[in-house]
Coordinates of C-alpha atoms in Angstrom, one line a residue:
Chain H
X1430 CA -186.7 29.9 -62.3
X1431 CA -183.6 28.1 -63.4
X1432 CA -181.4 30.4 -65.5
X1433 CA -179.7 29.2 -68.6
X1434 CA -176.1 30.0 -69.5
X1435 CA -177.0 33.0 -71.7
X1436 CA -179.1 34.6 -69.0
X1437 CA -176.3 34.3 -66.4
X1438 CA -173.8 35.7 -68.9
X1439 CA -176.1 38.7 -69.5
X1440 CA -176.4 39.5 -65.8
X1441 CA -172.7 39.1 -65.3
X1442 CA -171.8 41.4 -68.3
X1443 CA -174.3 44.0 -67.2
X1444 CA -172.8 44.1 -63.7
X1445 CA -169.3 44.2 -65.1
X1446 CA -170.1 47.0 -67.5
X1447 CA -171.8 49.1 -64.9
X1448 CA -168.9 48.5 -62.4
X1449 CA -166.3 49.3 -65.1
X1450 CA -168.1 52.6 -66.1
X1451 CA -165.9 55.0 -64.0
X1452 CA -162.8 53.4 -65.5
X1453 CA -164.0 53.6 -69.2
X1454 CA -162.5 56.4 -71.3
X1455 CA -165.0 58.6 -73.1
X1456 CA -164.5 57.1 -76.5
X1457 CA -165.0 53.6 -75.3
X1458 CA -168.2 54.6 -73.5
X1459 CA -169.7 56.3 -76.5
X1460 CA -168.7 53.4 -78.7
X1461 CA -170.4 51.0 -76.3
X1462 CA -173.5 53.3 -76.1
X1463 CA -174.0 53.5 -79.9
X1464 CA -173.3 49.8 -80.3
X1465 CA -175.8 48.9 -77.6
X1466 CA -178.5 51.1 -79.2
X1467 CA -177.9 49.4 -82.5
X1468 CA -177.8 46.1 -80.8
X1469 CA -181.2 46.6 -79.3
X1470 CA -182.7 47.3 -82.7
X1471 CA -181.0 44.3 -84.2
X1472 CA -182.3 42.1 -81.4
X1473 CA -185.7 42.8 -82.9
X1474 CA -184.4 42.1 -86.5
X1475 CA -183.1 38.8 -85.2
X1476 CA -186.5 37.8 -83.8
X1477 CA -188.1 38.6 -87.2
X1478 CA -185.4 36.7 -89.0
X1479 CA -185.9 33.7 -86.8
X1480 CA -189.5 33.9 -87.9
X1481 CA -188.3 33.9 -91.5
X1482 CA -189.0 37.6 -92.2
X1483 CA -186.6 40.4 -93.3
X1484 CA -187.9 43.9 -92.8
X1485 CA -186.4 46.5 -95.1
X1486 CA -188.2 49.2 -93.2
X1487 CA -187.2 48.9 -89.5
X1488 CA -185.8 52.4 -89.6
X1489 CA -189.5 53.3 -89.3
X1490 CA -189.6 52.2 -85.7
X1491 CA -186.0 53.3 -84.9
X1492 CA -186.9 56.8 -86.1
X1493 CA -190.4 56.8 -84.5
X1494 CA -188.9 55.9 -81.2
X1495 CA -186.3 58.7 -81.5
X1496 CA -189.0 61.3 -82.5
X1497 CA -191.3 60.2 -79.7
X1498 CA -188.4 60.8 -77.3
X1499 CA -187.8 64.1 -79.0
X1500 CA -191.4 65.1 -78.6
X1501 CA -191.3 64.4 -74.9
X1502 CA -188.4 66.8 -74.7
X1503 CA -189.6 69.5 -77.2
X1504 CA -193.3 69.6 -76.9
X1505 CA -194.0 68.4 -73.3
X1506 CA -190.8 70.0 -71.9
X1507 CA -190.1 67.0 -69.7
X1508 CA -186.5 66.0 -70.6
X1509 CA -186.5 62.8 -68.6
X1510 CA -184.6 59.8 -70.0
X1511 CA -186.9 57.2 -68.6
X1512 CA -190.0 59.0 -69.9
X1513 CA -188.4 59.4 -73.3
X1514 CA -187.6 55.7 -73.7
X1515 CA -191.1 54.9 -72.4
X1516 CA -192.6 57.2 -75.0
X1517 CA -190.5 55.6 -77.7
X1518 CA -191.6 52.1 -76.8
X1519 CA -195.2 53.1 -76.4
X1520 CA -195.4 54.9 -79.8
X1521 CA -193.8 52.1 -81.7
X1522 CA -195.8 49.5 -79.9
X1523 CA -199.1 51.2 -81.0
X1524 CA -198.0 51.8 -84.6
X1525 CA -196.7 48.3 -85.0
X1526 CA -199.8 46.8 -83.5
X1527 CA -201.8 48.6 -86.2
X1528 CA -199.5 48.0 -89.1
X1529 CA -198.9 44.5 -88.0
X1530 CA -202.5 43.7 -88.7
X1531 CA -201.6 44.2 -92.4
X1532 CA -198.0 43.0 -92.4
X1533 CA -198.7 39.7 -90.7
X1534 CA -200.3 38.6 -94.0
X1535 CA -197.2 39.2 -96.0
X1536 CA -194.1 37.1 -96.6
X1537 CA -190.7 37.3 -98.3
X1538 CA -190.1 40.3 -100.5
X1539 CA -193.7 41.5 -100.2
X1540 CA -193.1 41.8 -96.5
X1541 CA -189.8 43.6 -97.1
X1542 CA -191.4 45.9 -99.7
X1543 CA -194.5 46.9 -97.6
X1544 CA -192.4 47.6 -94.6
X1545 CA -190.1 49.7 -96.9
X1546 CA -193.1 51.6 -98.1
X1547 CA -194.2 52.4 -94.6
X1548 CA -190.8 53.6 -93.5
X1549 CA -190.6 55.8 -96.6
X1550 CA -194.0 57.3 -95.8
X1551 CA -192.7 58.4 -92.5
X1552 CA -189.6 59.8 -94.3
X1553 CA -191.8 61.7 -96.7
X1554 CA -193.7 63.2 -93.9
X1555 CA -190.7 64.1 -91.8
X1556 CA -188.7 65.8 -94.4
X1557 CA -191.6 68.2 -95.2
X1558 CA -192.7 69.0 -91.6
X1559 CA -191.0 72.2 -90.7
X1560 CA -192.3 72.0 -87.1
X1561 CA -190.0 69.0 -86.7
X1562 CA -187.0 70.6 -88.4
X1563 CA -187.6 69.0 -91.9
X1564 CA -184.4 67.3 -93.2
X1565 CA -182.2 68.9 -90.4
X1566 CA -184.2 67.3 -87.6
X1567 CA -183.7 68.8 -84.2
X1568 CA -181.5 68.6 -81.0
X1569 CA -182.8 67.0 -77.9
X1570 CA -181.2 66.9 -74.5
X1571 CA -182.2 64.8 -71.6
X1572 CA -181.7 66.5 -68.2
X1573 CA -183.0 64.0 -65.7
X1574 CA -183.6 60.3 -65.1
X1575 CA -186.7 59.2 -63.1
X1576 CA -187.0 62.9 -62.0
X1577 CA -183.4 63.1 -60.7
X1578 CA -181.6 65.9 -62.4
X1579 CA -178.3 64.9 -64.0
X1580 CA -175.5 67.2 -65.2
X1581 CA -172.0 66.8 -66.6
X1582 CA -170.4 63.5 -65.5
X1583 CA -173.6 62.3 -63.8
X1584 CA -175.4 62.8 -67.2
X1585 CA -172.8 60.7 -68.9
X1586 CA -173.0 57.9 -66.4
X1587 CA -176.8 58.0 -66.3
X1588 CA -176.9 57.8 -70.1
X1589 CA -174.5 54.9 -70.1
X1590 CA -176.4 53.2 -67.3
X1591 CA -179.8 53.4 -68.9
X1592 CA -178.4 52.2 -72.2
X1593 CA -176.6 49.2 -70.7
X1594 CA -179.5 48.3 -68.5
X1595 CA -182.2 48.5 -71.1
X1596 CA -180.2 46.7 -73.8
X1597 CA -179.3 43.9 -71.5
X1598 CA -182.8 43.7 -70.1
X1599 CA -184.1 43.5 -73.7
X1600 CA -181.6 40.8 -74.4
X1601 CA -182.5 38.9 -71.2
X1602 CA -186.2 39.0 -71.8
X1603 CA -185.9 38.1 -75.5
X1604 CA -183.7 35.2 -74.5
X1605 CA -186.3 34.0 -72.1
X1606 CA -189.0 34.5 -74.7
X1607 CA -187.1 32.5 -77.4
X1608 CA -186.9 29.6 -75.0
X1609 CA -190.7 29.7 -74.3
X1610 CA -193.3 27.7 -76.2
X1611 CA -194.3 30.6 -78.5
X1612 CA -190.7 31.7 -78.9
X1613 CA -189.7 28.3 -80.3
X1614 CA -192.5 28.7 -82.8
X1615 CA -190.4 31.3 -84.6
X1616 CA -188.1 28.8 -86.3
X1617 CA -191.0 26.4 -86.9
X1618 CA -192.8 29.1 -88.8
X1619 CA -189.7 29.9 -90.9
X1620 CA -189.4 26.2 -91.8
X1621 CA -193.0 25.3 -92.4
X1622 CA -196.0 27.4 -91.7
X1623 CA -198.5 24.7 -92.5
X1624 CA -197.1 22.3 -89.9
X1625 CA -197.4 25.0 -87.3
X1626 CA -201.0 25.5 -88.1
X1627 CA -201.7 21.8 -87.9
X1628 CA -200.1 21.8 -84.5
X1629 CA -202.8 24.2 -83.5
X1630 CA -200.7 27.3 -83.2
X1631 CA -201.6 30.5 -85.0
X1632 CA -198.9 31.6 -87.5
X1633 CA -200.5 35.0 -88.0
X1634 CA -200.8 35.9 -84.3
X1635 CA -197.2 34.8 -83.7
X1636 CA -195.9 36.8 -86.6
X1637 CA -198.0 39.8 -85.5
X1638 CA -196.6 39.5 -81.9
X1639 CA -193.0 39.1 -83.1
X1640 CA -193.5 42.2 -85.4
X1641 CA -194.7 44.3 -82.4
X1642 CA -191.9 43.0 -80.2
X1643 CA -189.2 43.8 -82.8
X1644 CA -190.8 47.2 -83.4
X1645 CA -190.7 48.1 -79.7
X1646 CA -187.1 47.0 -79.5
X1647 CA -186.3 49.3 -82.4
X1648 CA -188.2 52.1 -80.7
X1649 CA -186.3 51.6 -77.5
X1650 CA -183.0 51.6 -79.5
X1651 CA -184.1 54.7 -81.4
X1652 CA -185.0 56.6 -78.2
X1653 CA -181.7 55.5 -76.5
X1654 CA -179.8 56.7 -79.6
X1655 CA -181.6 60.0 -79.5
X1656 CA -180.6 60.4 -75.8
X1657 CA -177.0 59.4 -76.6
X1658 CA -176.4 61.5 -79.7
X1659 CA -178.7 64.4 -78.7
X1660 CA -179.8 64.9 -82.3
X1661 CA -182.4 63.2 -84.5
X1662 CA -183.2 63.6 -88.2
X1663 CA -185.4 61.9 -90.9
X1664 CA -182.3 59.9 -92.2
X1665 CA -183.2 57.5 -89.3
X1666 CA -186.1 56.2 -91.4
X1667 CA -184.4 56.5 -94.8
X1668 CA -184.0 53.0 -96.3
X1669 CA -180.2 52.7 -96.1
X1670 CA -180.5 53.0 -92.4
X1671 CA -182.9 50.0 -92.4
X1672 CA -180.4 48.3 -94.7
X1673 CA -177.8 48.8 -92.1
X1674 CA -179.9 46.9 -89.5
X1675 CA -180.4 44.1 -92.0
X1676 CA -176.7 44.1 -92.6
X1677 CA -175.8 43.8 -88.9
X1678 CA -178.4 41.1 -88.4
X1679 CA -176.9 39.1 -91.3
X1680 CA -173.4 39.7 -90.0
X1681 CA -174.1 38.5 -86.5
X1682 CA -176.5 35.7 -87.2
X1683 CA -179.5 34.6 -85.2
X1684 CA -177.9 31.9 -83.0
X1685 CA -178.1 33.7 -79.7
X1686 CA -179.2 37.1 -78.3
X1687 CA -175.5 38.0 -77.8
X1688 CA -175.0 37.7 -81.6
X1689 CA -176.8 41.0 -82.5
X1690 CA -175.2 42.9 -79.7
X1691 CA -171.7 41.5 -80.5
X1692 CA -172.4 42.1 -84.2
X1693 CA -173.4 45.7 -83.5
X1694 CA -170.2 46.2 -81.5
X1695 CA -168.0 44.8 -84.3
X1696 CA -169.9 46.9 -86.8
X1697 CA -169.5 50.1 -84.9
X1698 CA -165.8 49.5 -84.1
X1699 CA -165.0 48.9 -87.7
X1700 CA -167.0 51.9 -88.7
X1701 CA -165.2 54.3 -86.3
X1702 CA -161.9 53.2 -87.7
X1703 CA -163.1 53.2 -91.3
X1704 CA -164.4 56.7 -91.0
X1705 CA -161.1 57.8 -89.7
X1706 CA -158.8 56.1 -92.2
X1707 CA -160.7 55.6 -95.5
X1708 CA -164.2 57.1 -95.5
X1709 CA -164.6 56.4 -99.2
X1710 CA -164.2 52.7 -99.1
X1711 CA -166.2 52.0 -96.0
X1712 CA -169.3 50.9 -97.7
X1713 CA -167.3 48.7 -100.1
X1714 CA -165.8 46.9 -97.1
X1715 CA -169.3 46.4 -95.8
X1716 CA -170.6 45.1 -99.0
X1717 CA -167.7 42.7 -99.5
X1718 CA -168.0 41.5 -95.9
X1719 CA -171.7 40.9 -96.3
X1720 CA -171.2 38.8 -99.5
X1721 CA -168.5 36.8 -97.7
X1722 CA -170.6 36.2 -94.7
X1723 CA -173.6 35.2 -96.8
X1724 CA -171.7 32.8 -98.9
X1725 CA -169.4 31.2 -96.4
X1726 CA -171.0 31.8 -93.0
X1727 CA -174.8 31.6 -93.5
X1728 CA -175.1 31.4 -89.7
X1729 CA -173.3 34.7 -89.2
X1730 CA -170.3 35.5 -87.0
X1731 CA -172.0 33.7 -84.2
X1732 CA -171.6 30.3 -85.9
X1733 CA -167.8 30.8 -85.7
X1734 CA -168.1 30.8 -81.9
X1735 CA -170.4 27.8 -81.9
X1736 CA -168.0 25.8 -84.0
X1737 CA -165.1 26.4 -81.7
X1738 CA -166.9 24.9 -78.7
X1739 CA -169.2 22.2 -79.9
X1740 CA -172.3 22.0 -77.7
Chain U
X1407 CA -207.7 74.4 -116.1
X1408 CA -204.2 75.6 -116.9
X1409 CA -202.8 74.0 -113.8
X1410 CA -204.5 70.7 -114.6
X1411 CA -202.9 70.8 -118.0
X1412 CA -199.5 71.5 -116.4
X1413 CA -200.0 68.6 -114.0
X1414 CA -200.8 66.3 -117.0
X1415 CA -197.7 67.4 -118.9
X1416 CA -195.4 67.1 -115.8
X1417 CA -197.0 63.8 -114.9
X1418 CA -196.3 62.3 -118.3
X1419 CA -192.7 63.6 -118.4
X1420 CA -192.1 62.3 -115.0
X1421 CA -193.8 59.0 -115.7
X1422 CA -191.6 58.5 -118.8
X1423 CA -188.5 59.0 -116.7
X1424 CA -189.8 56.6 -114.1
X1425 CA -190.7 54.0 -116.7
X1426 CA -187.2 54.1 -118.2
X1427 CA -185.7 53.4 -114.8
X1428 CA -188.2 50.9 -113.6
X1429 CA -188.5 48.8 -116.8
X1430 CA -185.1 47.3 -116.3
X1431 CA -185.9 46.4 -112.7
X1432 CA -189.1 44.7 -113.6
X1433 CA -187.5 42.9 -116.6
X1434 CA -184.8 41.4 -114.3
X1435 CA -187.3 40.5 -111.7
X1436 CA -189.7 38.9 -114.1
X1437 CA -187.0 36.7 -115.7
X1438 CA -184.6 36.0 -112.9
X1439 CA -186.7 36.6 -109.8
X1440 CA -184.0 39.0 -108.5
X1441 CA -185.2 42.3 -107.0
X1442 CA -182.1 44.2 -107.9
X1443 CA -181.2 46.9 -105.4
X1444 CA -178.0 47.5 -107.3
X1445 CA -180.2 48.8 -110.1
X1446 CA -179.9 52.1 -108.3
X1447 CA -176.1 52.0 -108.6
X1448 CA -176.2 51.1 -112.3
X1449 CA -178.4 54.2 -112.7
X1450 CA -175.9 56.3 -110.9
X1451 CA -173.0 54.8 -112.9
X1452 CA -174.8 55.7 -116.1
X1453 CA -175.2 59.3 -114.9
X1454 CA -171.5 59.6 -113.8
X1455 CA -170.2 58.0 -117.0
X1456 CA -172.4 60.4 -119.0
X1457 CA -170.8 63.3 -117.2
X1458 CA -167.4 62.1 -118.1
X1459 CA -168.2 61.4 -121.7
X1460 CA -170.0 64.6 -122.3
X1461 CA -167.4 66.7 -120.6
X1462 CA -164.7 65.1 -122.8
X1463 CA -166.9 65.8 -125.9
X1464 CA -167.5 69.4 -125.0
X1465 CA -163.9 70.0 -124.1
X1466 CA -162.9 68.9 -127.6
X1467 CA -165.3 71.6 -128.9
X1468 CA -167.2 69.1 -131.0
X1469 CA -170.8 70.0 -132.0
X1470 CA -173.0 70.2 -128.9
X1471 CA -175.7 68.1 -130.6
X1472 CA -173.3 65.2 -130.5
X1473 CA -173.5 65.1 -126.8
X1474 CA -176.6 63.0 -127.2
X1475 CA -174.5 60.3 -128.8
X1476 CA -172.3 60.5 -125.7
X1477 CA -175.3 60.0 -123.4
X1478 CA -176.2 56.9 -125.4
X1479 CA -172.6 55.7 -125.4
X1480 CA -172.4 56.1 -121.6
X1481 CA -175.4 53.9 -121.1
X1482 CA -174.1 51.2 -123.5
X1483 CA -170.7 51.2 -122.0
X1484 CA -172.0 50.9 -118.4
X1485 CA -174.4 48.2 -119.4
X1486 CA -171.9 46.2 -121.3
X1487 CA -169.2 46.4 -118.6
X1488 CA -171.2 46.0 -115.4
X1489 CA -174.0 43.8 -116.6
X1490 CA -171.8 40.9 -117.6
X1491 CA -169.4 41.5 -114.7
X1492 CA -172.2 41.3 -112.1
X1493 CA -174.1 38.5 -113.7
X1494 CA -171.1 36.2 -114.5
X1495 CA -169.0 37.3 -111.5
X1496 CA -171.6 37.0 -108.8
X1497 CA -175.2 36.4 -109.5
X1498 CA -174.8 33.2 -111.4
X1499 CA -173.6 31.5 -108.3
X1500 CA -176.7 32.6 -106.5
X1501 CA -179.5 31.3 -108.7
X1502 CA -182.0 29.1 -107.0
X1503 CA -181.5 30.8 -103.6
X1504 CA -184.3 32.4 -101.7
X1505 CA -185.6 35.7 -103.2
X1506 CA -184.9 37.5 -100.0
X1507 CA -181.3 36.2 -100.0
X1508 CA -181.0 37.5 -103.6
X1509 CA -182.2 41.0 -102.5
X1510 CA -179.5 41.0 -99.8
X1511 CA -176.9 40.0 -102.3
X1512 CA -177.8 42.9 -104.6
X1513 CA -177.9 45.2 -101.5
X1514 CA -174.3 44.2 -100.8
X1515 CA -173.5 44.9 -104.4
X1516 CA -175.2 48.3 -104.1
X1517 CA -172.9 49.2 -101.2
X1518 CA -169.8 48.1 -103.1
X1519 CA -170.8 50.1 -106.3
X1520 CA -171.6 53.2 -104.3
X1521 CA -168.0 53.3 -103.2
X1522 CA -166.7 52.5 -106.6
X1523 CA -168.4 55.6 -107.8
X1524 CA -166.9 57.7 -105.0
X1525 CA -163.4 56.3 -105.8
X1526 CA -163.7 57.0 -109.5
X1527 CA -165.5 60.3 -109.6
X1528 CA -165.0 61.8 -106.1
X1529 CA -167.7 63.1 -103.8
X1530 CA -168.3 66.5 -105.3
X1531 CA -171.4 67.2 -107.3
X1532 CA -170.8 67.2 -111.1
X1533 CA -172.7 68.8 -114.0
X1534 CA -173.0 67.7 -117.6
X1535 CA -171.7 70.9 -119.0
X1536 CA -169.1 72.2 -121.5
X1537 CA -166.6 75.0 -120.8
X1538 CA -169.0 77.6 -122.2
X1539 CA -172.0 76.2 -120.3
X1540 CA -173.4 74.2 -123.2
X1541 CA -175.5 71.2 -122.2
X1542 CA -177.6 68.6 -124.1
X1543 CA -180.5 70.3 -122.3
X1544 CA -179.8 73.7 -123.7
X1545 CA -179.1 72.5 -127.3
X1546 CA -182.7 71.7 -127.8
X1547 CA -184.3 74.8 -126.4
X1548 CA -187.8 75.2 -125.1
X1549 CA -191.3 75.2 -126.4
X1550 CA -194.5 76.9 -125.2
X1551 CA -197.7 75.1 -124.3
X1552 CA -200.7 77.0 -123.0
X1553 CA -198.6 79.8 -121.6
X1554 CA -196.0 77.6 -119.9
X1555 CA -192.5 76.9 -121.2
X1556 CA -191.1 73.4 -121.4
X1557 CA -187.7 72.2 -122.5
X1558 CA -187.7 70.0 -125.6
X1559 CA -185.5 67.7 -123.7
X1560 CA -188.6 66.4 -121.9
X1561 CA -189.9 65.2 -125.2
X1562 CA -186.8 63.1 -125.6
X1563 CA -187.6 61.4 -122.3
X1564 CA -191.1 60.6 -123.4
X1565 CA -189.8 59.4 -126.8
X1566 CA -187.2 57.1 -125.2
X1567 CA -189.8 55.7 -122.8
X1568 CA -192.3 54.9 -125.5
X1569 CA -189.6 53.5 -127.8
X1570 CA -188.2 51.3 -125.0
X1571 CA -191.7 50.0 -124.1
X1572 CA -192.6 49.3 -127.7
X1573 CA -189.2 47.6 -128.4
X1574 CA -189.5 45.4 -125.4
X1575 CA -193.1 44.5 -126.2
X1576 CA -192.1 43.7 -129.8
X1577 CA -189.2 41.5 -128.8
X1578 CA -191.2 39.6 -126.2
X1579 CA -194.3 38.9 -128.3
X1580 CA -193.0 38.9 -131.9
X1581 CA -189.6 37.4 -131.9
X1582 CA -188.3 33.9 -131.4
X1583 CA -185.9 35.0 -128.6
X1584 CA -188.8 36.7 -126.8
X1585 CA -190.9 33.6 -127.0
X1586 CA -188.0 31.6 -125.6
X1587 CA -187.7 34.1 -122.8
X1588 CA -191.3 33.7 -121.9
X1589 CA -190.9 30.0 -121.8
X1590 CA -188.0 30.5 -119.4
X1591 CA -190.1 32.8 -117.2
X1592 CA -192.8 30.2 -117.0
X1593 CA -190.7 27.2 -116.2
X1594 CA -187.0 27.5 -116.0
X1595 CA -186.2 23.8 -115.6
X1596 CA -188.6 22.7 -118.3
X1597 CA -187.1 25.2 -120.8
X1598 CA -183.7 24.0 -120.0
X1599 CA -184.8 20.4 -120.6
X1600 CA -186.2 21.5 -124.0
X1601 CA -182.8 22.8 -124.9
X1602 CA -183.1 26.5 -124.2
X1603 CA -179.8 28.0 -122.9
X1604 CA -181.1 29.4 -119.6
X1605 CA -177.8 30.7 -118.6
X1606 CA -177.5 32.7 -121.8
X1607 CA -181.0 34.0 -121.3
X1608 CA -180.2 35.3 -117.9
X1609 CA -177.0 36.8 -119.0
X1610 CA -178.6 38.7 -121.8
X1611 CA -181.6 39.8 -119.7
X1612 CA -179.4 41.1 -116.9
X1613 CA -177.1 43.0 -119.3
X1614 CA -180.2 44.6 -121.0
X1615 CA -181.6 45.4 -117.6
X1616 CA -178.4 47.0 -116.5
X1617 CA -178.2 49.0 -119.7
X1618 CA -181.7 50.3 -119.2
X1619 CA -180.8 51.5 -115.7
X1620 CA -177.7 53.2 -117.2
X1621 CA -179.9 54.8 -119.9
X1622 CA -182.1 56.2 -117.2
X1623 CA -179.0 57.6 -115.4
X1624 CA -177.5 59.0 -118.5
X1625 CA -180.7 60.8 -119.6
X1626 CA -181.1 62.2 -116.1
X1627 CA -177.5 63.5 -115.8
X1628 CA -178.0 66.7 -117.9
X1629 CA -181.1 67.7 -115.8
X1630 CA -179.7 67.5 -112.3
X1631 CA -176.4 67.9 -110.5
X1632 CA -174.9 64.4 -110.4
X1633 CA -174.1 63.5 -106.8
X1634 CA -173.2 60.4 -104.8
X1635 CA -176.3 58.9 -103.2
X1636 CA -178.5 59.6 -106.2
X1637 CA -178.9 55.8 -106.7
X1638 CA -180.3 55.3 -103.2
X1639 CA -182.9 57.9 -103.9
X1640 CA -184.0 56.5 -107.2
X1641 CA -184.1 52.8 -106.3
X1642 CA -186.9 53.2 -103.8
X1643 CA -188.9 55.2 -106.3
X1644 CA -188.4 52.5 -108.9
X1645 CA -189.5 49.9 -106.3
X1646 CA -192.6 51.9 -105.8
X1647 CA -193.3 51.9 -109.5
X1648 CA -192.8 48.1 -110.1
X1649 CA -194.5 47.1 -106.9
X1650 CA -197.6 49.2 -107.8
X1651 CA -197.7 47.7 -111.3
X1652 CA -196.9 44.2 -110.2
X1653 CA -193.4 42.8 -110.0
X1654 CA -192.1 41.4 -113.3
X1655 CA -194.9 42.8 -115.4
X1656 CA -194.1 45.1 -118.4
X1657 CA -197.5 46.7 -118.7
X1658 CA -197.5 46.9 -114.9
X1659 CA -194.3 49.0 -115.0
X1660 CA -195.9 51.3 -117.4
X1661 CA -199.1 51.7 -115.4
X1662 CA -197.1 52.1 -112.1
X1663 CA -194.9 54.8 -113.7
X1664 CA -198.0 56.6 -114.9
X1665 CA -199.7 56.4 -111.5
X1666 CA -196.6 57.5 -109.6
X1667 CA -195.9 60.2 -112.2
X1668 CA -199.4 61.7 -112.0
X1669 CA -199.6 61.5 -108.2
X1670 CA -196.3 63.2 -107.8
X1671 CA -197.0 65.9 -110.4
X1672 CA -200.4 66.6 -108.8
X1673 CA -199.0 66.8 -105.3
X1674 CA -196.1 69.1 -106.5
X1675 CA -198.7 71.4 -108.0
X1676 CA -201.3 71.3 -105.3
X1677 CA -199.7 70.2 -102.1
X1678 CA -195.9 70.2 -102.4
X1679 CA -195.2 69.1 -98.9
X1680 CA -196.9 65.8 -99.6
X1681 CA -194.7 64.9 -102.6
X1682 CA -192.8 61.9 -101.3
X1683 CA -195.4 60.9 -98.8
X1684 CA -198.1 60.5 -101.5
X1685 CA -196.0 58.3 -103.7
X1686 CA -195.2 55.8 -100.9
X1687 CA -198.8 56.1 -99.6
X1688 CA -200.0 54.9 -103.1
X1689 CA -197.4 52.1 -102.9
X1690 CA -198.6 51.0 -99.5
X1691 CA -202.3 51.2 -100.5
X1692 CA -201.8 49.1 -103.6
X1693 CA -199.8 46.5 -101.7
X1694 CA -202.6 46.4 -99.1
X1695 CA -205.4 46.0 -101.6
X1696 CA -203.6 43.9 -104.2
X1697 CA -200.5 42.5 -102.5
X1698 CA -198.9 41.4 -105.8
X1699 CA -199.6 44.7 -107.6
X1700 CA -202.2 45.8 -110.1
X1701 CA -201.2 43.5 -112.9
X1702 CA -201.2 40.1 -111.2
X1703 CA -203.5 37.4 -110.0
X1704 CA -205.4 35.5 -112.6
X1705 CA -202.9 36.6 -115.3
X1706 CA -200.3 33.8 -115.6
X1707 CA -198.1 35.3 -118.2
X1708 CA -195.8 38.0 -117.0
X1709 CA -193.6 40.5 -118.8

């Protein structure tokens, strides 16, 4: 297996992050954690966008992953990080496989609207289910990883470790996938579905597959976020949350798997400062940035990097 | 029996409210093919402006009945300021782009307007209320129907909804401008070639749509506490309404509002925990069975 530049970079960055962990201050670590969780979700959005689809309801899977992780903690009483993430991925995979049967037939705003409807259904259910804490949600706390108990600093490093490794692994695998035969179909489908069908490939199967992959990524991101923050609530599937994912995906562009992760990092960094200094103009900054990016940088922030070093 | 009657009344009142909000959305989509997320912000702007206008009115100790004029004025002012501003300042550069891109543009606009509201009115909940607690709501009083008490204000909502629907139908089917508009809906380029000023059509449509959103907000303001984030809540509900009825269809918006209104009233009376769930379930089911909504398909003419 010959590795491309992006794959090598992913491995290098993973090793570097893990090696630097003891030297990272707390704030930097939590900023990285949250960005990487978001990055994982947006990786999935990127795959959908490459296929020409924008989901205004990916909060559904983000939330589902987090609640699946929470269920492992609350109901099964096994607060293990690895199991939580696995539960998140499995739950979202199953739900997406079923909903994908329907959604794979939809395009454009109808795809966006139906996924929005599904995410709001979950929202409607969660805010009224008192067993799951209604609008308040509930706290969860992971206490072990692969059965090894972790406390205090070990807990912090374990959380960081699992977040970095899983995000980077997702990016690595997605990067490989995008370079495979079927992965390359994504942009072909976006450009012209009919041609893809004439080539003998199935548009519907590919879209279904991409939908499931993106959902599982969102589920992993949600479960990781739950482990990191230690609290989950129904806002995770409310539509502005899904909008945030769309926003980061637009901001970062779909050029490379690093784009969503870098975009999420930029987004979270700006957000931490904006919350600190001007909480009431934060969304305005977002909106204006989004307009500027859409008008002047249709390829997202990633296209800036590409222009600097022509391939 | 009594409860069924209550469901029916609540459903109709709620449907009227939904129709007022959703009709502007469907109008804008039908003509301009823009699914306007910022519609929620215009709704919120209408509500906040109504609070300011009515408070000023009450503080001058003018007759409380005049506060209704203030509600109307708030809607008109918001529509006339923000409609042209948004259409001329931003949207006209976007025509011809992909529908999804247009949704994202209005989403960006939504984010901006949410903060505009916070900057102007602050983040505390507000009430449409005078110094002595007078509201447009209390001016009218209540009436009794089969043992239950309803505010007359609800009848105002129903009246405004019916009047709006009738007026739009009349304009679209009976007037010259309405017929020109239908030509633009069918084929923008051909209409332009025939000498219709498409830019002006879009401008007027968007302004009217914005005003309708603000009307919805202004009429809602006296019945709730006006808070930031109310636009986000309403816009998904309005989406559900227009998607169920068929995007861009006027009778569709009416039918969608009726269905959502009844479903919500029924679930509030019989199974309150399913209130939101049921609305979006209906939306999903309709999208699954008839992807383009109930009023679509063979019917070519929209609006």
